[in-house]
Amino acid sequence: MKKILVANRGEIAIRVMRTAKNMGIKTVAVFSEADRNSPHVKYADQAVCIGPAPSNESYLRGDKIIDVAKSLKVDAIHPGYGFLSENADFAELCEANSITFIGPRSKAIKVMGSKLAAKETVKAYNIPMVPGTDEAITDIAEAKTIAKEIGFPILIKASAGGGGKGMRIVENEAEFESQMDRAISEAKNAFGDGSVFIEKYVASPRHIEIQVMADMHGHVIHLFERECSVQRRHQKVVEEAPSAVLTPELREKMGQAAINVARSCDYIGAGTVEFLLDENKNFYFLEMNTRLQVEHPVSEWIAGVDLVELQIKVARGEHLDIKQEDLKINGHALELRVYAEDPMNDFLPSVGNLEIYKIPKGENIRVDNGFEEGMDIPIYYDPMLSKLITYGKTREEAIELMIEAINDYHIQGVETTLSFGRFVFEHETFRSGDFDTHFVKKYYSPSLIETQKQSEAEIAAKIALMRFLEDQKVLRIPN
Ligand code: MV4
């Protein structure tokens, strides 16, 4: 493998290329017209424009990306996260063109992309699952009988959904039919697949996920858990490893369950198995993400591995040279996602120019960054600027360093989630470790954070810009 194309942008493109360079592998960036001057383009050995700014005309154009790969004699494509990373057709297209897709085989992507197919596939492996149905509901009356057996509240989920899309809570029997009708038609509209199923609603869960890595020779390991319960509207904001609540015994159990999920679909490469953990520390399999995730750095830090390096090695057909029993958790790592979003204003994207952009540096601080001072933030893509990651021997140390690093991160020109991060890390409930997925909803309100004061003129200019973007249909302001 002499040359890798990274089919992505921003921090993750740079992060992947960093490891490729360290391994002596040449890198190719692709970019849209909006990203012509972006850091990921300058960082690569070669770079090719693949189309206009909108993702569906550039970063989602698998055909164009394959053309570039072939003309530049690329050996492998790394998809990063988002975009084409969980697109089974794209993985197949790579193989059909004799280009290695750095990720699992398309079959595993397909199976795990359907929640029902995933449940069916892992069934033979004794993975704990939330009580519910494991087939698409066709008969609503029959489903209601099952719902009554399980007990309300129940949750309706769309098979093609994921990340919280297409979910509906049903509080009682009376609203069952109407909610079911709505869920099915919503799923049809949103995913082109009206298959839904029901599960018992776990009221106050933690979201714990296990990082796995598998080679082509049947060797699968796990790299411990990440705690991802601090999220708002299914958007993760803070992640950490290890979780403050797992015992070594529970970690071992969940790790083995995750390995079995990977085995059930003949998984290859880096993957993440998501679980819910209830108040009694029962865990339940939710879904598997068949990509390298945004929050992978916290696992890298505590396990002492480079996940991208392992991805590349297993994609080359090498044996994983790490044994499970050799892995040990070392210290504690935290990640804050730094978004250009305004925490004072319902986290609306804060577009503008990065007039000042100075990232913190120092021992035990890692910033996976995709931006530089003076850049405009494109409105076409996810507004994540960077990930701020800190490490400490203990959780306390990592938190203290995180607060220092946040204070040392200087951004002017746009609003960001840095102040929101400070709120989380200073919060006594977060610090106690005793929180669940309702943390943000329960404790956060804009008045609890301080941000720099803005001049009236700046605010007026921003409102005018938002209105303009809304008119241009590049931004939708929720009501
Ligand atoms: C659940 C649940 C409670 N009970 N399933 C949301 C994302 C998707 N991966 C599954 N999700 C949930 N499934 C049952 N049976 C609660 C959630 C959930 C959630 C899960 C993880 C992280 C944040 C969440 C926020 C709200 C709901």
XYZ file of C-alpha atoms and ligand atoms in Angstrom:
506
model
C 0.000 0.000 0.000
C 1.923 2.987 -1.289
C -0.786 5.593 -1.701
C -4.022 6.274 0.172
C -6.835 8.590 -0.855
C -8.818 10.084 1.996
C -12.443 10.566 0.940
C -13.211 13.175 3.562
C -12.445 16.701 4.774
C -11.582 18.641 7.922
C -9.938 17.212 10.999
C -10.519 13.559 10.185
C -8.876 13.822 6.762
C -5.797 15.316 8.407
C -5.837 12.803 11.237
C -5.859 9.859 8.789
C -3.136 11.383 6.605
C -0.929 12.007 9.654
C -0.706 8.276 10.347
C -0.352 7.409 6.660
C 2.648 9.774 6.436
C 4.180 8.247 9.557
C 3.892 4.859 7.865
C 5.615 6.139 4.717
C 2.425 6.055 2.665
C 1.655 8.853 0.161
C -1.619 10.715 0.600
C -4.247 12.070 -1.774
C -6.880 14.578 -0.663
C -10.110 15.260 -2.485
C -11.909 18.556 -1.990
C -14.957 20.547 -2.977
C -14.858 24.052 -4.391
C -15.641 25.389 -0.902
C -12.568 23.648 0.550
C -9.965 24.717 -2.015
C -7.860 26.468 0.646
C -8.563 24.076 3.514
C -5.773 22.631 5.656
C -6.533 19.048 4.587
C -5.786 20.009 0.984
C -2.419 21.560 1.859
C -1.513 18.639 4.117
C -1.836 15.994 1.395
C 0.874 15.031 -1.102
C -1.639 15.415 -3.919
C -5.110 16.972 -4.013
C -7.923 16.931 -6.543
C -11.124 18.978 -6.735
C -14.147 16.706 -7.096
C -16.964 19.209 -7.497
C -19.082 22.043 -6.136
C -19.586 22.720 -2.446
C -22.728 20.663 -1.700
C -21.756 17.209 -0.389
C -23.961 15.383 -2.864
C -21.976 16.986 -5.683
C -18.566 16.333 -4.118
C -17.786 14.269 -0.998
C -20.688 11.909 -1.671
C -19.764 11.325 -5.321
C -18.233 7.863 -5.033
C -17.925 7.585 -8.812
C -15.804 10.736 -9.085
C -13.665 9.701 -6.150
C -12.977 6.315 -7.748
C -12.003 8.089 -11.004
C -9.482 10.219 -9.116
C -8.143 7.169 -7.283
C -7.618 5.271 -10.525
C -5.986 8.120 -12.377
C -3.554 8.756 -9.499
C -2.877 5.027 -9.028
C -4.192 4.958 -5.469
C -4.041 1.613 -3.645
C -6.614 2.242 -0.940
C -9.355 4.650 0.132
C -9.987 5.694 3.723
C -13.526 7.073 4.077
C -13.175 8.732 7.518
C -16.572 9.105 9.206
C -19.843 10.374 7.746
C -20.050 10.812 3.940
C -19.301 7.427 2.281
C -17.960 5.652 5.357
C -21.011 3.435 5.890
C -22.078 3.169 2.288
C -22.020 -0.512 1.307
C -22.300 0.308 -2.399
C -19.200 2.481 -2.220
C -17.229 -0.246 -0.439
C -18.260 -2.593 -3.250
C -17.357 -0.059 -5.929
C -13.850 0.190 -4.466
C -13.370 -3.573 -4.575
C -14.776 -3.766 -8.129
C -12.067 -1.311 -9.146
C -9.293 -3.185 -7.307
C -8.934 -0.450 -4.696
C -8.832 -1.460 -1.038
C -11.647 0.044 1.026
C -10.170 0.708 4.474
C -13.097 -0.645 6.436
C -15.248 -3.744 6.716
C -16.625 -5.713 3.787
C -19.830 -4.342 2.295
C -21.855 -7.225 3.755
C -21.055 -6.165 7.334
C -21.931 -2.536 6.527
C -25.263 -3.642 5.072
C -26.201 -5.938 7.940
C -25.366 -3.397 10.635
C -27.070 -0.603 8.690
C -30.359 -2.349 9.323
C -31.248 -2.561 13.011
C -33.450 -5.612 12.402
C -30.867 -7.445 10.320
C -28.311 -6.640 13.041
C -30.523 -8.134 15.768
C -31.126 -11.214 13.656
C -27.400 -11.608 12.987
C -26.228 -11.309 16.589
C -29.022 -13.531 17.952
C -27.006 -16.743 17.755
C -24.250 -15.155 19.861
C -26.198 -14.606 23.075
C -25.871 -10.840 23.095
C -28.155 -9.158 25.668
C -30.865 -7.123 23.951
C -33.678 -4.921 25.223
C -36.944 -6.930 25.393
C -38.942 -6.312 22.227
C -39.771 -7.577 18.759
C -37.073 -8.694 16.359
C -39.064 -8.571 13.168
C -40.683 -5.710 11.280
C -44.169 -5.073 12.579
C -46.832 -5.927 10.036
C -49.796 -6.546 12.305
C -50.435 -3.619 14.642
C -52.903 -5.519 16.839
C -50.383 -8.285 17.397
C -47.701 -5.683 18.153
C -49.985 -4.113 20.743
C -50.329 -7.448 22.523
C -46.553 -7.712 22.669
C -46.278 -4.110 23.892
C -48.667 -4.902 26.749
C -46.582 -7.917 27.691
C -43.374 -5.876 27.713
C -45.080 -3.037 29.596
C -45.285 0.658 28.777
C -43.541 2.938 28.066
C -42.203 1.328 24.923
C -40.111 2.738 22.123
C -40.847 2.384 18.418
C -37.687 2.335 16.319
C -37.173 2.424 12.573
C -35.041 -0.440 11.277
C -33.280 1.858 8.828
C -32.871 4.580 11.477
C -30.000 4.975 13.862
C -28.457 7.690 15.960
C -31.909 8.417 17.349
C -33.570 9.050 13.995
C -37.020 7.513 13.642
C -37.620 6.830 17.355
C -40.917 7.373 19.176
C -41.820 6.838 22.817
C -45.285 5.425 23.496
C -46.337 6.166 27.070
C -49.520 4.105 27.218
C -51.816 1.669 25.459
C -54.263 4.351 24.314
C -51.790 6.062 21.994
C -50.243 2.866 20.625
C -52.043 2.655 17.248
C -51.726 6.323 16.368
C -48.031 6.441 17.266
C -47.415 3.262 15.307
C -49.126 4.674 12.193
C -47.046 7.827 12.463
C -43.793 5.950 13.030
C -44.318 3.742 9.976
C -45.168 6.595 7.639
C -42.268 8.668 9.003
C -39.860 5.792 8.458
C -41.139 5.332 4.902
C -40.639 9.017 4.179
C -37.262 9.394 5.826
C -35.577 6.109 4.879
C -37.685 4.616 2.081
C -38.245 1.654 4.397
C -41.272 1.524 6.684
C -39.971 -1.350 8.825
C -40.307 -0.578 12.525
C -39.981 -2.650 15.687
C -40.665 -2.061 19.351
C -38.537 -2.267 22.479
C -39.050 -1.668 26.154
C -38.094 1.951 26.843
C -35.060 2.140 29.101
C -35.777 5.405 30.879
C -32.414 6.654 32.140
C -29.645 4.829 30.351
C -25.992 5.540 29.906
C -24.593 5.264 26.415
C -21.511 3.077 26.549
C -19.746 1.910 23.419
C -16.935 -0.568 22.910
C -14.158 -0.070 20.376
C -13.318 -3.240 18.471
C -10.664 -4.123 15.928
C -10.610 -7.240 13.745
C -8.194 -8.631 11.203
C -8.949 -10.864 8.195
C -7.719 -13.940 10.011
C -10.376 -14.247 12.686
C -8.576 -12.301 15.414
C -10.838 -9.769 17.154
C -9.918 -7.555 20.108
C -11.689 -4.810 22.023
C -10.063 -1.591 23.158
C -12.329 -0.932 26.130
C -15.260 1.428 26.388
C -16.134 5.034 25.764
C -18.739 6.822 27.837
C -20.849 8.992 25.520
C -23.847 9.940 27.648
C -23.219 13.695 27.434
C -25.149 14.472 24.281
C -27.864 16.824 23.153
C -30.487 15.651 20.704
C -28.382 12.618 19.809
C -25.368 14.800 19.062
C -22.456 13.793 21.275
C -20.602 16.699 22.868
C -18.285 15.129 25.434
C -16.828 11.625 25.461
C -14.459 9.876 27.799
C -12.577 6.661 28.346
C -12.781 4.706 30.492
C -16.326 5.071 31.866
C -16.502 6.133 35.492
C -18.948 3.307 36.305
C -17.730 0.073 34.708
C -16.149 -2.505 36.975
C -13.423 -4.716 35.501
C -15.935 -7.608 35.447
C -18.598 -5.628 33.570
C -15.972 -4.258 31.175
C -14.847 -7.791 30.415
C -18.445 -8.925 29.808
C -19.284 -5.996 27.556
C -15.968 -6.348 25.746
C -16.647 -10.018 25.017
C -20.190 -9.196 23.868
C -18.782 -6.560 21.498
C -16.245 -9.037 20.127
C -19.069 -11.484 19.496
C -21.108 -8.836 17.667
C -18.073 -8.261 15.430
C -17.673 -11.996 14.877
C -21.352 -12.413 13.999
C -20.904 -10.292 10.852
C -17.330 -11.335 9.981
C -16.165 -7.867 10.785
C -12.827 -6.471 9.578
C -11.164 -3.286 10.806
C -12.238 -0.684 13.375
C -15.813 -0.788 14.600
C -17.887 0.372 17.534
C -20.553 -1.592 19.340
C -23.099 0.607 21.142
C -24.804 -0.471 24.336
C -27.306 0.992 26.742
C -26.488 0.544 30.415
C -29.448 0.826 32.791
C -29.481 1.921 36.459
C -28.955 -1.662 37.575
C -25.949 -1.993 35.289
C -27.682 -4.315 32.871
C -26.345 -3.740 29.378
C -28.137 -4.136 26.065
C -26.825 -4.179 22.498
C -28.136 -1.260 20.431
C -26.256 -1.092 17.152
C -22.835 -1.358 15.574
C -21.160 1.528 13.784
C -19.017 0.189 10.990
C -16.552 3.089 10.808
C -13.825 4.879 12.716
C -15.740 7.209 15.034
C -15.245 10.877 15.843
C -14.367 10.039 19.447
C -11.724 7.388 18.684
C -8.842 9.455 20.184
C -9.903 8.844 23.803
C -9.581 5.096 23.202
C -6.222 5.545 21.496
C -4.907 7.415 24.490
C -5.932 4.999 27.247
C -5.124 1.848 25.251
C -1.860 3.161 23.774
C -2.679 2.331 20.151
C -3.029 4.212 16.865
C -6.374 3.025 15.497
C -5.726 4.352 11.999
C -2.430 2.470 11.876
C -4.238 -0.724 12.885
C -6.932 -0.061 10.272
C -4.298 0.274 7.567
C -2.426 -2.816 8.719
C -5.479 -5.064 8.760
C -6.597 -3.646 5.401
C -3.212 -4.769 4.036
C -4.059 -8.264 5.260
C -1.639 -8.242 8.173
C -2.288 -10.101 11.395
C -3.239 -7.966 14.395
C -0.158 -8.256 16.546
C -1.948 -7.257 19.770
C -3.344 -9.889 22.127
C -6.329 -9.027 24.303
C -4.499 -10.001 27.470
C -1.662 -7.577 26.671
C -4.028 -4.591 26.603
C -4.397 -2.495 29.731
C -6.166 0.764 30.495
C -3.714 3.498 31.255
C -5.089 6.745 32.740
C -8.121 8.705 31.627
C -8.938 10.677 28.462
C -11.650 13.250 27.726
C -12.832 14.753 24.471
C -14.812 17.921 23.814
C -16.214 18.456 20.336
C -15.643 22.092 19.423
C -18.475 23.115 17.122
C -19.097 26.493 15.513
C -22.493 26.547 17.167
C -23.980 29.057 19.556
C -24.759 27.461 22.938
C -26.604 30.657 23.925
C -28.935 30.314 20.959
C -30.108 26.702 20.783
C -26.806 25.577 19.243
C -27.565 27.195 15.902
C -24.638 27.002 13.492
C -22.521 30.109 13.920
C -21.148 30.894 10.505
C -18.445 33.440 9.946
C -14.737 34.015 9.787
C -12.204 32.666 12.276
C -10.691 36.093 12.998
C -8.686 34.684 15.860
C -7.980 30.974 16.103
C -5.334 29.820 18.556
C -5.358 26.249 19.769
C -4.006 25.170 23.150
C -0.769 23.203 23.215
C 1.011 21.237 25.865
C 1.713 17.874 27.370
C -1.374 15.670 27.608
C -3.343 17.937 25.267
C -4.252 16.780 21.758
C -6.243 18.871 19.318
C -7.486 17.135 16.173
C -8.138 20.235 14.148
C -9.307 21.056 10.636
C -9.180 24.853 10.616
C -6.824 27.813 10.776
C -6.972 31.498 11.590
C -8.544 33.668 8.891
C -10.664 30.901 7.348
C -14.365 31.212 6.684
C -16.372 28.314 8.024
C -18.194 26.695 5.119
C -21.934 26.455 5.645
C -22.273 23.262 3.633
C -20.907 20.790 6.134
C -21.012 19.710 9.762
C -19.777 22.718 11.771
C -17.288 20.810 13.930
C -14.027 22.783 14.070
C -11.923 20.407 16.107
C -11.788 17.948 18.960
C -10.050 18.963 22.148
C -8.680 15.919 23.939
C -6.930 15.804 27.301
C -5.288 13.035 29.241
C -4.485 12.496 32.899
C -3.423 9.722 35.201
C -6.829 10.154 36.848
C -10.234 11.436 35.705
C -9.818 14.464 37.987
C -6.508 15.363 36.367
C -7.918 15.045 32.872
C -10.862 17.284 33.835
C -8.622 19.972 35.373
C -6.403 19.986 32.304
C -9.469 20.154 30.050
C -10.713 23.304 31.799
C -7.263 24.889 31.438
C -7.111 23.912 27.774
C -10.577 25.358 27.116
C -9.449 28.646 28.672
C -6.357 28.528 26.501
C -8.312 28.000 23.258
C -8.862 31.427 21.699
C -11.508 31.783 19.040
C -13.034 35.011 17.787
C -15.378 35.554 14.888
C -17.790 32.720 15.615
C -19.551 31.297 18.640
C -18.414 27.829 19.711
C -19.252 25.056 22.141
C -16.102 25.772 24.207
C -18.131 27.627 26.848
C -20.642 24.802 26.904
C -17.771 22.384 27.458
C -16.559 24.436 30.411
C -20.077 24.206 31.848
C -20.025 20.400 31.563
C -16.555 19.880 33.021
C -17.240 22.212 35.952
C -20.607 20.612 36.707
C -20.664 18.669 39.934
C -22.893 15.948 38.484
C -20.474 15.371 35.620
C -17.573 15.381 38.058
C -19.303 12.845 40.284
C -19.476 10.456 37.326
C -23.102 9.745 38.156
C -25.032 10.961 35.099
C -27.004 9.533 32.178
C -28.127 10.489 28.672
C -30.457 13.138 30.124
C -27.587 15.171 31.601
C -27.730 18.091 29.141
C -31.539 18.307 29.070
C -31.672 18.123 32.861
C -28.963 20.589 33.820
C -28.166 22.912 30.940
C -29.670 26.270 30.204
C -27.970 29.116 28.297
C -27.996 31.402 31.315
C -25.543 29.067 33.019
C -22.638 29.893 30.760
C -20.596 32.995 30.201
C -19.545 34.036 26.761
C -17.749 37.081 25.487
C -20.003 40.075 25.124
C -20.909 40.955 21.577
C -21.526 44.395 20.255
C -25.015 45.275 19.050
C -23.647 45.743 15.550
C -22.131 42.273 15.477
C -25.423 40.731 16.550
C -27.359 42.703 13.928
C -24.914 41.622 11.227
C -25.283 37.998 12.278
C -29.057 38.095 12.188
C -28.949 39.631 8.708
C -26.580 36.894 7.541
C -28.772 34.154 9.003
C -31.837 35.549 7.228
C -29.882 35.668 3.977
C -28.677 32.074 4.357
C -32.184 30.966 5.154
C -33.463 32.667 1.975
C -30.712 30.929 0.011
C -31.929 27.648 1.514
C -28.485 26.721 2.843
C -29.623 27.081 6.424
C -32.888 26.070 8.028
C -33.739 27.912 11.208
C -35.846 25.530 13.324
C -38.966 27.065 14.847
C -33.081 3.360 23.388
C -33.295 4.169 24.520
C -34.078 3.654 25.536
N -34.615 2.428 25.417
N -33.645 2.139 23.330
C -30.860 6.646 20.770
C -29.878 6.479 19.681
C -30.001 5.081 19.212
N -28.702 4.542 18.938
C -30.700 4.367 20.308
N -31.124 5.355 21.259
C -31.814 5.002 22.375
N -32.358 3.773 22.363
C -34.408 1.694 24.319
N -34.973 0.492 24.222
C -32.710 5.420 24.578
C -31.981 5.857 23.485
C -31.448 7.177 23.628
C -30.077 7.432 23.643
C -29.156 6.406 23.486
C -27.811 6.678 23.504
C -27.381 7.987 23.683
C -28.266 8.982 23.825
C -29.617 8.737 23.801
C -30.511 9.786 23.955
C -31.852 9.532 23.938
C -32.325 8.237 23.755
